[in-house]
C-alpha cells in the first residue's frame, strides 16, 4: 500500500504536464502489484480485481502514447520498496478507489488543458480507464 | 433448453409417418386387394422417400462411389455397407422411375390420400433433417466445404456417420413394411414386369437389402446407442441472440443464459481464428479483457463446483462430491493459468488499440452470467466491489435436477474457454509473426534507445505470452474433462458435450467414453465384441496377443475410417462446387429447421404428429 500512497503524493504534487504524465504512468504501474496480491488471494472480489488490472494496464499504455511523457524509464525502486504489508480486499479496494479518483481528476485536466492533441487524447483515454478502476472497486453508486 | 430444432425432431417425424403409412396401407392388419389408385399413391410416396434417403447416402458416399467397384474389399465394413445400401436404394428408385416422378402427385388421385400424405410428409422430414445437418457447413470462396460450427466435425465423425446409416436402415425397413403391407411377398406373384404390384414387391425387397447391409456392418462392428443419441441431439446451427441477465432471473434462467452465452463465445472465437494477424479485433484491449474475463469465469466455475460438492456431500453422495471437488481444483488451476495470461498482457501491447472485439464482449457477458449464478446478490455485477457473498449450497442446488443444470452451465462455460484459448493463441502467434506485438519503450532498459513510445516486443515477452496461452488452453481442457466426468456420472444434460468430443477423437477414447456415457461397460468377450479391422486382423494373423497392441491397432483402424470419411466429404463438396444439390431452399423449410416445429404451424403439424419431448440434452452445442 506504500507504493499507492507514494504514487498518490507524486500525482498531487506534479506541477507541469510532463511531471503529471510521468506521475500518472507510475500511478497505473503502482496499482498492478496491489491488484496482483488480491488476485492471488482469489477472494470475493477476484473478478473485479482481475478486470481492474486490465484497466490499469490500458491506462498506463494510454499515457505511454502521450507525446509529452518523458522518455526516461522509471528508476528502480522509485515507487515503494516492494514489501507492502498484506491488506484485506476492502483496504486494497479503498486505496485503489482513492488513487483512481485522483488519477481521473488529474487526467481530466490534461485532456482539457494540454497544448497538443496527442496529450489531450492520451489524457482522455487514461481518465476513462481510471474511472473504470474506480467503478470496478465499488466506487460507483450502488443501483 | 434453447428451443432449437434438432435432428431428432425430423428423424422422429419420419419414423412416425412411415409407421402410419404402413398402417394406412393395411388398416385391418391383413393385406387387402389393392386398387390401381392405391398402388399409384404408394408408388408416388415411396419414390419421394427413397429419393430423400438416397441423398443422405450420396452425402456419405459420393467421393468413393466411382472407385468402389475395383476397391470394394479395401473399404471398412461400414463404408462398404453405405455403398451397398445406396446401390440397393438406387435399384429400388430405378424400378419406381417408370411411375410418376417424385413430387408430382398422380392425376388419378383426386383427393389427398392418407398413405401418400404420410409418405410425402416422411420424405419432407428427411429432407429437412438433411438440411439441418448442412447448416453446420458452409462453402468457401474456393468452392470447398468448410466447417461452420463445432458440430461439423461431429457430423462427419465415424460414430455419427454410422448412426446416420442405422437411421437410414430403420427408415428403409419401415418403408419396406408399407410396400409389403400393400403387396405381400407371399401373395400371388405375376411375372409381368409391368405389374405395379410386382414392382412394389421388388422395391420392398431392395429396401430390405439396404437395411440388411447396414445391419450386417453393425453386427460386425457394433455402434453404440450413444452415437445415435448424439446424432439425434444435433441442433440446427443458429447463434443464440445476445442476452444479459435480468435481476429477476431464476436459477434455471441463469443456467440457460450461461449456456447460451458460452455458445456465443465459442461461435465468435471460432469466427476470429481464420482472420489471423489482420483482424481488426486483434487489440490489446480485446485480449486483456478476454483473458481477465476468462480468469473470472474460471473462478466462478471453481466456486460453483465447490458449492455443488458441498451440497452433494450433504446428500451423502460421496463419489459425486469427490469428483466435484476434483473438478473445482481443476477449474482453480484454469483460473491461475488465465490469470498468468492476463498478466502477460500487462507487459505488452498491440499495434492497434481501442477496439474491443465481439469475442471479448461475449466473454465478459459469460463472466456476468456465471457471476450471477455464483453470488447470492441477484444484482451482482463486476462493479459491486469485493466482499460478495456466495450462494449457499441449498440455494444453488436445492434438488438433484438443479445440480445437473448448474453443472451443465459450468461445463459449457469451461468448454467455451477451451475454444477461446486456442483461438486467441492462434491470433497472437500470427500477430507476433507480423510484428504487431509491441511494448512501451519506457518498459525497456535505458540502453534501449527508440524515439517511439512503443517498439516491437522482444522475443522473450512474445514467448511468455504464447506459453501463458498454451498453459491456459491446457488447464481449461483439463478442467473441462474433469467436469465432463461428473456430468456423465450425474447424467447432466451437458454430457452430450463429452459424447461429441469423444466422437471426434480417434482411438480408444471413443469407445471408452461412450461406454461410460452409457453407464455400462461392454462385458462381452473381446472376440465377440467386434470384427477386427485390417490392422488388428494382421496382428491376429501374426499371433500378437498383447492387449495394448490390439487397442492401438483398433484405434488405427478407426482413424483410417475417419480419414476416408473426412476426405470423402471434402471431395464430395468439391464436386458440388456449383450446386448444393438436394438442399431445400424454400421459406417453409427454412422456418422449419430454424425453430423447433410448433404445433400451430400447419406445415409442421402435417409433418410431425404427436412429437414426444426430448431431454434437454438434445439442444446444446458440443
XYZ file of C-alpha atoms in Angstrom:
765
model
C 0.000 0.000 0.000
C 3.016 2.222 0.462
C 3.527 2.389 -3.257
C -0.071 3.571 -3.704
C 0.500 6.345 -1.174
C 3.747 7.404 -2.847
C 2.103 7.384 -6.267
C -0.769 9.485 -4.970
C 1.560 12.054 -3.423
C 3.590 12.286 -6.602
C 0.401 12.738 -8.629
C -0.891 15.511 -6.393
C 2.454 17.308 -6.334
C 3.133 17.170 -10.093
C 3.099 20.710 -11.410
C 3.779 20.599 -15.137
C 2.452 18.370 -17.914
C 5.486 16.025 -18.263
C 5.567 15.528 -14.491
C 1.838 14.871 -14.374
C 2.060 12.341 -17.189
C 5.039 10.662 -15.558
C 3.212 10.519 -12.226
C 0.082 9.115 -13.907
C 2.134 6.454 -15.701
C 3.733 5.430 -12.409
C 0.384 5.507 -10.607
C -1.128 2.984 -13.019
C 2.006 0.867 -12.643
C 1.790 1.112 -8.849
C -1.738 -0.272 -8.894
C -0.688 -3.541 -10.532
C 1.199 -5.216 -7.648
C -1.553 -4.242 -5.217
C -4.135 -5.793 -7.546
C -1.967 -8.885 -8.100
C -1.815 -9.519 -4.367
C -5.616 -9.561 -4.226
C -5.882 -11.733 -7.351
C -3.615 -14.288 -5.701
C -5.949 -14.430 -2.700
C -8.834 -15.340 -5.053
C -11.372 -13.804 -2.708
C -14.863 -12.480 -3.327
C -13.576 -9.554 -5.349
C -11.386 -11.647 -7.660
C -13.324 -10.826 -10.817
C -13.312 -7.090 -10.091
C -9.566 -7.066 -9.336
C -8.628 -9.031 -12.442
C -10.661 -6.681 -14.642
C -9.151 -3.686 -12.832
C -5.661 -4.942 -13.685
C -6.583 -4.877 -17.378
C -7.859 -1.310 -17.000
C -4.666 -0.259 -15.192
C -2.516 -1.669 -17.990
C -4.731 0.030 -20.590
C -4.452 3.332 -18.720
C -0.681 3.062 -18.498
C -0.447 2.345 -22.243
C -2.698 5.315 -22.989
C -0.314 7.578 -21.077
C 2.656 5.945 -22.819
C 1.379 7.275 -26.141
C 1.333 10.898 -24.885
C 3.946 12.950 -26.788
C 4.929 14.958 -23.681
C 5.662 11.924 -21.497
C 9.366 11.892 -20.604
C 11.065 9.022 -22.390
C 13.173 8.011 -19.388
C 12.390 4.650 -17.874
C 11.191 4.732 -14.253
C 14.032 4.372 -11.781
C 14.230 1.093 -9.860
C 12.504 1.288 -6.523
C 11.028 4.651 -7.379
C 7.624 3.676 -6.013
C 7.553 1.871 -2.695
C 10.002 -0.794 -1.583
C 8.088 -3.786 -2.894
C 7.389 -5.146 0.610
C 3.869 -3.937 1.277
C 2.172 -5.422 4.309
C -0.753 -7.740 3.497
C -4.062 -5.914 3.288
C -7.662 -7.018 3.073
C -9.719 -6.806 -0.092
C -11.642 -3.885 1.339
C -8.459 -1.986 2.214
C -6.979 -2.587 -1.223
C -10.208 -1.561 -2.901
C -10.401 1.629 -0.847
C -6.835 2.580 -1.735
C -7.460 1.919 -5.424
C -10.702 3.909 -5.353
C -8.866 6.847 -3.847
C -5.934 6.715 -6.274
C -8.112 6.176 -9.336
C -10.278 9.119 -8.315
C -7.262 11.433 -8.101
C -5.916 9.977 -11.345
C -9.178 10.521 -13.197
C -9.315 14.087 -11.957
C -5.741 14.977 -12.960
C -6.052 13.219 -16.289
C -9.307 15.049 -16.998
C -7.343 18.269 -16.516
C -4.750 17.089 -19.021
C -7.429 16.156 -21.538
C -8.726 19.730 -21.412
C -5.612 21.814 -20.925
C -2.774 20.099 -22.797
C -1.454 22.003 -25.773
C -1.122 19.083 -28.165
C -3.931 16.870 -29.384
C -1.872 13.745 -28.669
C -1.581 14.634 -24.990
C -5.265 15.532 -24.755
C -6.349 12.230 -26.313
C -3.946 10.276 -24.096
C -5.271 12.082 -21.031
C -8.888 11.498 -22.011
C -8.352 7.778 -22.679
C -6.361 7.252 -19.496
C -9.004 9.108 -17.469
C -11.592 6.703 -18.848
C -9.568 3.712 -17.627
C -9.031 5.318 -14.221
C -12.797 5.743 -13.953
C -13.258 2.076 -14.863
C -10.985 1.059 -11.985
C -12.870 3.357 -9.621
C -16.137 1.742 -10.763
C -14.841 -1.848 -10.562
C -13.641 -1.312 -6.998
C -17.143 -0.342 -5.987
C -16.657 3.403 -6.233
C -19.759 3.816 -8.363
C -23.029 4.463 -6.559
C -24.859 1.184 -5.953
C -28.001 0.711 -8.060
C -33.224 -25.607 -23.377
C -32.779 -23.372 -26.381
C -35.930 -24.264 -28.345
C -33.864 -25.056 -31.419
C -34.893 -27.897 -33.704
C -32.714 -30.995 -33.549
C -32.176 -33.841 -35.975
C -34.283 -35.981 -33.662
C -37.341 -33.829 -34.372
C -37.199 -34.733 -38.043
C -35.965 -38.307 -37.622
C -38.854 -38.998 -35.288
C -41.332 -37.325 -37.647
C -40.044 -39.506 -40.486
C -40.309 -42.657 -38.362
C -43.815 -41.765 -37.204
C -45.125 -41.040 -40.690
C -43.548 -44.206 -42.096
C -45.271 -46.236 -39.375
C -48.581 -44.542 -40.064
C -48.201 -45.100 -43.796
C -47.705 -48.820 -43.165
C -50.838 -48.900 -41.016
C -52.802 -46.979 -43.648
C -51.670 -49.471 -46.292
C -53.305 -52.234 -44.348
C -55.773 -50.810 -41.818
C -57.061 -54.244 -40.836
C -53.595 -55.594 -40.304
C -54.134 -58.007 -43.166
C -53.183 -57.495 -46.787
C -56.163 -56.339 -48.834
C -56.841 -56.218 -52.509
C -55.148 -53.089 -53.771
C -56.712 -50.812 -56.311
C -54.756 -49.156 -59.077
C -55.222 -45.823 -57.393
C -53.777 -47.088 -54.089
C -50.813 -48.614 -55.886
C -50.155 -45.339 -57.673
C -50.195 -43.318 -54.496
C -47.887 -45.756 -52.761
C -45.513 -45.649 -55.711
C -45.604 -41.864 -55.615
C -44.885 -41.682 -51.884
C -42.224 -44.397 -51.848
C -40.392 -42.719 -54.679
C -40.207 -39.453 -52.714
C -38.937 -41.203 -49.579
C -36.317 -43.250 -51.433
C -35.083 -40.115 -53.154
C -34.669 -38.376 -49.771
C -32.817 -41.352 -48.279
C -30.546 -41.623 -51.307
C -29.436 -38.017 -50.816
C -28.135 -38.866 -47.343
C -26.182 -41.795 -48.732
C -24.923 -39.647 -51.564
C -23.523 -37.207 -48.985
C -21.607 -40.051 -47.371
C -20.581 -41.993 -50.439
C -20.224 -39.683 -53.406
C -16.454 -39.355 -53.366
C -15.631 -43.031 -53.444
C -18.547 -44.349 -55.461
C -16.520 -44.094 -58.679
C -13.662 -46.242 -57.434
C -15.765 -48.520 -55.319
C -16.074 -51.374 -57.794
C -12.384 -52.059 -58.062
C -11.539 -51.320 -54.425
C -14.605 -52.849 -52.833
C -12.876 -55.112 -50.372
C -10.452 -52.447 -49.214
C -13.185 -50.333 -47.663
C -14.020 -50.774 -43.993
C -17.216 -52.705 -43.271
C -19.357 -49.645 -42.591
C -18.313 -47.835 -45.757
C -18.979 -50.968 -47.776
C -22.407 -51.097 -46.159
C -23.086 -47.482 -47.108
C -22.104 -48.154 -50.708
C -24.205 -51.323 -50.867
C -27.184 -49.611 -49.290
C -27.001 -46.765 -51.781
C -26.827 -49.241 -54.627
C -29.875 -51.061 -53.295
C -31.833 -47.822 -52.964
C -30.887 -46.800 -56.486
C -32.161 -50.162 -57.751
C -35.421 -49.511 -55.899
C -35.655 -45.975 -57.255
C -34.991 -47.275 -60.761
C -37.919 -49.654 -60.514
C -40.207 -46.836 -59.415
C -38.978 -44.364 -62.005
C -41.364 -45.769 -64.567
C -44.162 -44.290 -62.477
C -44.919 -40.617 -61.910
C -41.883 -38.506 -60.969
C -41.399 -37.826 -57.287
C -43.069 -34.607 -56.276
C -45.805 -34.922 -58.871
C -48.988 -36.353 -57.493
C -50.642 -38.851 -59.861
C -53.593 -37.381 -61.699
C -55.691 -40.361 -60.751
C -55.601 -39.232 -57.121
C -58.411 -36.746 -56.899
C -58.291 -36.416 -53.123
C -55.439 -36.409 -50.703
C -54.682 -39.993 -49.787
C -53.601 -40.952 -46.301
C -50.788 -43.200 -47.480
C -49.246 -40.722 -49.862
C -49.695 -37.887 -47.375
C -47.773 -39.793 -44.737
C -45.050 -40.825 -47.154
C -44.578 -37.337 -48.593
C -44.514 -35.951 -45.051
C -41.866 -38.542 -44.120
C -39.824 -37.526 -47.167
C -40.158 -33.850 -46.211
C -39.000 -34.610 -42.662
C -35.981 -36.472 -44.044
C -35.104 -33.584 -46.353
C -35.417 -31.121 -43.508
C -33.232 -33.313 -41.319
C -30.566 -33.303 -44.010
C -30.878 -29.533 -44.386
C -30.399 -29.225 -40.637
C -27.139 -31.166 -40.831
C -25.983 -28.979 -43.722
C -26.467 -25.788 -41.690
C -23.240 -26.736 -39.907
C -21.226 -26.385 -43.090
C -20.556 -23.533 -45.417
C -18.922 -23.203 -48.810
C -15.726 -21.177 -49.043
C -14.739 -18.908 -51.930
C -12.809 -21.813 -53.428
C -15.995 -23.856 -53.543
C -14.849 -26.272 -50.877
C -16.965 -27.108 -47.923
C -15.874 -25.658 -44.614
C -16.944 -26.394 -41.093
C -19.313 -23.718 -39.860
C -19.799 -24.849 -36.270
C -18.415 -27.125 -33.595
C -20.952 -29.734 -34.662
C -19.480 -30.088 -38.161
C -16.660 -32.482 -37.180
C -19.160 -34.404 -35.046
C -21.466 -34.874 -38.041
C -18.624 -36.235 -40.183
C -17.209 -38.404 -37.409
C -17.220 -42.169 -37.703
C -19.691 -42.842 -34.849
C -22.254 -40.301 -36.056
C -21.916 -41.390 -39.682
C -22.593 -44.960 -38.572
C -25.557 -43.762 -36.510
C -26.923 -41.948 -39.556
C -26.625 -45.150 -41.576
C -28.535 -47.002 -38.859
C -31.251 -44.348 -39.045
C -31.450 -44.760 -42.819
C -31.592 -48.532 -42.337
C -34.520 -48.072 -39.977
C -36.337 -45.850 -42.472
C -35.708 -48.368 -45.257
C -37.090 -51.150 -43.073
C -40.195 -49.133 -42.242
C -40.787 -48.112 -45.843
C -40.371 -51.691 -46.935
C -43.115 -52.605 -44.476
C -45.512 -50.290 -46.330
C -44.704 -51.965 -49.600
C -45.091 -55.403 -48.067
C -48.401 -54.486 -46.454
C -49.678 -53.336 -49.809
C -48.192 -56.097 -51.916
C -47.347 -59.057 -49.660
C -44.296 -61.040 -50.582
C -46.289 -64.199 -50.023
C -49.112 -63.064 -52.298
C -49.788 -64.187 -55.849
C -46.759 -63.495 -57.976
C -47.226 -62.323 -61.502
C -44.164 -62.446 -63.628
C -45.164 -59.472 -65.697
C -42.512 -56.806 -65.264
C -45.061 -54.052 -65.767
C -47.265 -55.282 -62.940
C -47.223 -52.450 -60.329
C -47.791 -54.916 -57.519
C -44.785 -56.883 -58.646
C -42.749 -53.687 -58.805
C -43.692 -52.686 -55.259
C -42.821 -56.153 -54.039
C -39.386 -55.921 -55.646
C -38.853 -52.421 -54.288
C -39.622 -53.738 -50.801
C -37.013 -56.423 -51.264
C -34.389 -53.853 -52.268
C -35.283 -51.774 -49.219
C -34.748 -54.829 -47.042
C -31.429 -55.425 -48.780
C -30.322 -51.862 -47.996
C -31.214 -52.327 -44.351
C -29.582 -55.760 -44.256
C -26.237 -54.375 -45.424
C -26.299 -51.770 -42.662
C -27.336 -54.308 -40.036
C -24.565 -56.634 -41.150
C -21.994 -53.878 -40.657
C -23.483 -53.150 -37.262
C -23.206 -56.779 -36.257
C -19.633 -56.814 -37.464
C -18.598 -53.566 -35.747
C -21.445 -52.590 -33.410
C -22.088 -48.905 -32.985
C -23.088 -47.719 -29.526
C -26.523 -46.327 -28.845
C -24.807 -43.208 -27.582
C -23.838 -42.369 -31.148
C -27.492 -42.464 -32.141
C -28.270 -40.184 -29.216
C -25.549 -37.842 -30.392
C -26.916 -37.806 -33.957
C -30.380 -37.054 -32.668
C -29.068 -34.266 -30.427
C -27.548 -32.287 -33.305
C -29.360 -28.945 -33.355
C -29.838 -26.566 -36.245
C -26.912 -24.167 -36.453
C -28.166 -20.940 -35.013
C -26.386 -18.350 -32.914
C -28.375 -17.594 -29.779
C -29.180 -13.875 -29.542
C -27.109 -11.800 -27.120
C -28.835 -11.574 -23.791
C -27.838 -10.124 -20.443
C -29.194 -11.441 -17.137
C -32.111 -9.663 -15.528
C -32.246 -9.211 -11.798
C -35.389 -11.382 -11.695
C -33.729 -14.330 -13.417
C -34.500 -17.744 -11.936
C -31.782 -20.298 -11.268
C -32.826 -22.230 -14.377
C -32.882 -18.991 -16.369
C -29.344 -18.210 -15.233
C -28.191 -21.701 -16.227
C -29.796 -21.387 -19.655
C -28.375 -17.903 -20.073
C -24.879 -19.121 -19.228
C -25.205 -21.974 -21.742
C -26.342 -19.536 -24.454
C -23.584 -17.081 -23.588
C -20.984 -19.860 -23.727
C -22.312 -20.788 -27.178
C -21.798 -17.223 -28.356
C -18.231 -17.186 -27.004
C -17.485 -20.371 -28.907
C -19.026 -19.019 -32.091
C -17.200 -15.690 -32.014
C -13.916 -17.338 -31.041
C -14.291 -19.733 -33.941
C -15.073 -16.853 -36.295
C -11.963 -14.792 -35.439
C -9.467 -17.604 -35.831
C -9.246 -17.527 -39.642
C -8.712 -13.747 -39.715
C -5.194 -14.067 -38.335
C -2.933 -11.106 -37.929
C -5.018 -8.535 -39.810
C -8.093 -8.983 -37.640
C -9.430 -5.554 -36.573
C -10.411 -7.109 -33.254
C -6.823 -8.112 -32.504
C -6.136 -5.353 -29.996
C -4.586 -5.404 -26.592
C -7.887 -4.098 -25.193
C -9.665 -7.206 -26.516
C -7.007 -9.639 -25.403
C -6.718 -8.149 -21.920
C -10.493 -8.147 -21.469
C -10.861 -11.707 -22.797
C -8.102 -13.087 -20.578
C -9.376 -11.242 -17.498
C -12.958 -12.354 -18.163
C -11.794 -15.929 -18.715
C -9.987 -15.831 -15.370
C -13.217 -14.565 -13.778
C -15.276 -17.308 -15.464
C -12.835 -19.979 -14.246
C -13.004 -18.502 -10.755
C -16.797 -18.653 -10.797
C -16.702 -22.224 -12.120
C -14.365 -23.247 -9.274
C -16.679 -21.712 -6.657
C -19.800 -23.249 -8.217
C -18.231 -26.706 -8.362
C -17.071 -26.422 -4.781
C -20.556 -25.349 -3.682
C -22.108 -28.262 -5.597
C -19.624 -30.612 -3.929
C -20.758 -29.422 -0.504
C -24.382 -29.918 -1.484
C -23.680 -33.435 -2.789
C -21.875 -34.236 0.437
C -24.949 -33.141 2.403
C -26.928 -35.756 0.496
C -24.252 -38.331 1.340
C -23.325 -38.675 -2.319
C -19.626 -39.059 -1.604
C -18.461 -40.261 -5.051
C -20.079 -37.308 -6.808
C -18.902 -34.917 -4.128
C -15.333 -36.153 -4.522
C -15.469 -35.741 -8.293
C -16.869 -32.242 -7.893
C -14.039 -31.324 -5.532
C -11.532 -32.576 -8.106
C -13.285 -30.542 -10.803
C -13.235 -27.449 -8.591
C -9.492 -27.873 -8.177
C -9.058 -28.240 -11.940
C -11.133 -25.088 -12.505
C -8.967 -23.323 -9.932
C -5.886 -24.294 -11.918
C -7.539 -22.929 -15.064
C -8.154 -19.674 -13.185
C -4.446 -19.440 -12.307
C -3.429 -20.158 -15.902
C -5.776 -17.484 -17.273
C -4.501 -15.102 -14.638
C -0.972 -15.598 -15.942
C -2.238 -14.969 -19.483
C -3.875 -11.741 -18.327
C -0.709 -10.669 -16.528
C 1.427 -11.418 -19.583
C -0.536 -8.671 -21.370
C 0.450 -6.158 -18.703
C 3.926 -6.151 -20.221
C 2.972 -5.999 -23.881
C 0.536 -4.332 -26.229
C -0.546 -4.403 -29.865
C -0.032 -2.099 -32.809
C -3.721 -1.115 -32.778
C -5.633 -0.276 -29.637
C -9.000 0.994 -28.524
C -11.235 -1.591 -30.215
C -12.904 -4.354 -28.230
C -13.705 -7.476 -30.260
C -17.050 -9.311 -30.144
C -15.253 -12.242 -28.509
C -14.065 -10.040 -25.652
C -17.578 -8.648 -25.199
C -19.090 -12.134 -25.177
C -16.520 -13.431 -22.694
C -17.326 -10.549 -20.352
C -21.016 -11.450 -20.716
C -20.193 -15.031 -19.743
C -18.378 -13.740 -16.656
C -21.536 -11.825 -15.744
C -23.820 -14.857 -16.218
C -21.582 -17.183 -14.229
C -21.134 -14.469 -11.587
C -24.894 -14.166 -11.136
C -25.018 -17.930 -10.609
C -22.152 -17.807 -8.133
C -23.152 -14.953 -5.869
C -26.228 -14.510 -3.727
C -26.907 -10.913 -4.787
C -29.339 -11.041 -7.762
C -27.948 -7.676 -8.879
C -24.327 -8.833 -8.845
C -22.033 -7.120 -11.333
C -18.282 -6.769 -11.611
C -18.631 -3.233 -10.283
C -20.059 -4.260 -6.919
C -16.565 -4.439 -5.478
C -15.124 -7.065 -3.119
C -16.762 -8.954 -0.223
C -19.543 -10.516 -2.239
C -21.436 -13.363 -0.593
C -21.564 -16.677 -2.456
C -24.779 -18.652 -2.820
C -25.362 -21.237 -0.147
C -25.300 -24.890 -1.339
C -29.022 -25.340 -0.601
C -29.831 -22.244 -2.662
C -27.674 -23.250 -5.607
C -28.928 -26.807 -5.966
C -31.970 -27.478 -3.795
C -32.869 -30.543 -5.897
C -30.745 -33.059 -7.843
C -32.142 -31.661 -11.093
C -30.748 -28.248 -10.140
C -27.328 -29.782 -9.632
C -27.498 -31.188 -13.158
C -28.485 -27.820 -14.615
C -25.813 -25.833 -12.774
C -23.197 -28.422 -13.662
C -24.213 -28.180 -17.324
C -23.828 -24.410 -17.253
C -20.362 -24.763 -15.709
C -19.450 -27.446 -18.241
C -20.446 -25.217 -21.172
C -18.618 -22.224 -19.729
C -15.447 -24.251 -19.257
C -15.667 -25.703 -22.772
C -16.032 -22.189 -24.194
C -12.758 -21.191 -22.533
C -11.018 -24.083 -24.328
C -12.012 -22.657 -27.667
C -11.173 -19.109 -26.582
C -7.640 -20.071 -25.544
C -6.996 -21.880 -28.807
C -8.380 -19.048 -30.963
C -6.541 -16.300 -29.083
C -3.291 -18.211 -29.130
C -3.554 -18.687 -32.891
C -4.207 -14.963 -33.377
C -1.395 -13.901 -31.082
C 1.088 -16.168 -32.860
C 0.040 -14.653 -36.198
C 0.343 -11.131 -34.770
C 3.826 -11.903 -33.436
C 4.956 -13.147 -36.836
C 3.879 -9.878 -38.467
C 5.375 -7.613 -35.805
C 2.062 -6.463 -34.337
C 3.090 -7.151 -30.734
C 4.707 -4.136 -29.064
C 5.891 -2.961 -25.666
C 6.061 0.550 -24.194
C 9.586 1.840 -24.791
C 9.652 3.074 -21.187
C 9.316 -0.527 -20.012
C 12.638 -1.457 -21.628
C 16.117 -0.836 -20.155
C 17.549 2.666 -20.653
C 20.120 1.256 -23.042
C 17.274 0.590 -25.463
C 17.117 3.793 -27.474
C 13.984 4.396 -29.519
C 12.287 7.668 -30.495
C 8.855 6.000 -30.434
C 6.607 5.416 -27.427
C 6.154 1.741 -28.405
C 8.537 -0.691 -30.002
C 8.468 -4.291 -31.208
C 8.114 -6.770 -28.367
C 11.321 -8.643 -27.521
C 11.198 -12.367 -28.199
C 11.127 -13.288 -24.521
C 7.905 -11.338 -23.950
C 6.264 -12.891 -27.009
C 7.287 -16.317 -25.779
C 5.943 -15.541 -22.317
C 2.532 -14.668 -23.780
C 2.383 -17.737 -26.016
C 3.421 -20.033 -23.179
C 0.766 -18.460 -20.941
C -1.937 -19.141 -23.543
C -0.679 -22.667 -24.077
C -0.978 -23.252 -20.343
C -4.437 -21.638 -20.278
C -5.623 -23.921 -23.087
C -4.180 -26.961 -21.378
C -5.635 -26.099 -17.960
C -9.061 -25.252 -19.439
C -9.051 -28.532 -21.321
C -8.202 -30.489 -18.165
C -10.919 -28.680 -16.225
C -13.479 -29.387 -18.949
C -12.522 -33.070 -18.999
C -12.857 -33.269 -15.234
C -16.265 -31.567 -15.300
C -17.339 -33.890 -18.131
C -16.632 -36.866 -15.876
C -19.062 -35.536 -13.283
C -21.609 -34.561 -15.948
C -21.603 -38.156 -17.176
C -21.823 -39.514 -13.644
C -24.872 -37.416 -12.709
C -26.476 -37.639 -16.186
C -26.337 -33.866 -16.620
C -27.691 -32.544 -19.938
C -24.195 -31.385 -20.918
C -22.896 -34.955 -21.031
C -23.616 -34.701 -24.750
C -20.581 -32.376 -24.893
C -18.414 -35.269 -23.767
C -20.011 -37.575 -26.323
C -19.418 -35.025 -29.088
C -15.806 -34.647 -28.104
C -15.327 -38.401 -27.927
C -16.883 -38.819 -31.367
C -14.332 -36.524 -32.953
C -11.377 -38.188 -31.295
C -9.698 -41.147 -32.895
C -8.708 -44.183 -30.975
C -9.631 -45.859 -27.773
C -11.021 -42.823 -26.041
C -14.117 -43.030 -28.217
C -15.099 -46.476 -27.101
C -14.204 -45.800 -23.506
C -16.079 -42.514 -23.305
C -19.169 -43.869 -24.992
C -19.189 -46.899 -22.729
C -19.023 -44.606 -19.721
C -21.754 -42.418 -21.179
C -23.991 -45.434 -21.412
C -23.212 -46.159 -17.823
C -22.191 -49.683 -18.748
C -19.081 -51.397 -19.934
C -19.210 -53.935 -22.718
C -18.678 -57.183 -20.854
C -18.716 -59.433 -23.860
C -15.511 -61.332 -24.637
C -13.199 -59.444 -26.937
C -13.753 -61.940 -29.711
C -17.494 -61.247 -29.710
C -17.248 -57.533 -29.378
C -16.355 -56.766 -32.939
C -14.753 -57.990 -36.065
C -11.262 -56.526 -36.198
C -10.216 -54.081 -38.861
C -7.346 -54.776 -41.277
C -4.542 -53.660 -38.928
C -5.906 -55.523 -35.937
C -6.545 -58.566 -38.133
C -2.917 -58.534 -39.277
C -1.779 -58.530 -35.656
C -4.027 -61.518 -35.016
C -2.554 -63.316 -38.038
C 0.910 -62.664 -36.630
C -0.135 -64.217 -33.345
C 0.200 -60.986 -31.356
C -1.824 -61.242 -28.145
C -0.741 -58.071 -26.356
C -3.996 -56.212 -25.477
C -2.311 -52.807 -25.742
C -1.162 -53.604 -29.250
C -4.693 -54.656 -30.191
C -6.170 -51.490 -28.712
C -3.662 -49.450 -30.680
C -4.462 -51.379 -33.851
C -8.196 -50.811 -33.311
C -7.505 -47.108 -32.916
C -5.561 -47.074 -36.182
C -8.400 -48.876 -37.961
C -10.902 -46.348 -36.629
C -8.631 -43.454 -37.575
C -8.323 -44.880 -41.089
C -12.088 -44.986 -41.427
C -12.321 -41.401 -40.204
C -9.623 -40.325 -42.668
C -11.528 -41.878 -45.546
C -14.742 -40.215 -44.422
C -13.111 -36.819 -43.987
C -11.644 -36.863 -47.455
C -14.780 -38.319 -48.944
C -16.781 -35.403 -47.560
C -14.214 -32.918 -48.784
C -14.075 -34.388 -52.293
C -17.823 -34.647 -52.386
C -18.235 -30.969 -51.654
C -15.686 -30.079 -54.305
C -17.818 -31.897 -56.820
C -20.839 -29.990 -55.612
C -18.996 -26.695 -56.010
C -21.723 -25.088 -58.064
C -24.761 -26.770 -56.677
C -25.738 -27.595 -53.136
C -27.902 -30.243 -54.723
C -30.837 -31.564 -52.911
C -30.944 -28.924 -50.214
C -34.294 -27.369 -49.546
C -34.364 -23.651 -50.063
C -37.982 -22.834 -49.532
C -39.070 -20.392 -46.857
C -41.231 -23.037 -45.264
C -38.352 -25.417 -44.873
C -36.004 -22.754 -43.553
C -38.615 -21.854 -40.980
C -38.996 -25.471 -40.057
C -35.365 -26.118 -39.349
C -34.717 -22.809 -37.634
C -37.117 -23.453 -34.833
C -38.481 -26.438 -33.081
C -41.628 -27.251 -35.047
C -44.621 -25.591 -33.434
C -47.979 -27.192 -33.011
C -49.792 -24.215 -34.519
C -47.850 -24.364 -37.758
C -49.981 -26.300 -40.283
C -46.959 -27.491 -42.205
C -45.366 -28.625 -39.013
C -48.483 -30.382 -37.939
C -48.560 -32.214 -41.232
C -45.015 -33.363 -40.844
C -44.788 -34.030 -37.176
C -47.727 -35.532 -35.382
C -47.561 -36.221 -31.644
C -43.892 -35.436 -31.118
C -42.811 -36.529 -27.676
C -40.490 -34.178 -25.781
C -36.821 -34.979 -25.839
C -34.493 -34.498 -22.972
C -32.869 -31.112 -22.809
C -29.515 -32.519 -23.839
C -30.788 -32.578 -27.376
C -30.477 -28.835 -27.732
C -26.999 -27.934 -26.752
C -23.786 -27.266 -28.593
C -20.823 -29.592 -28.340
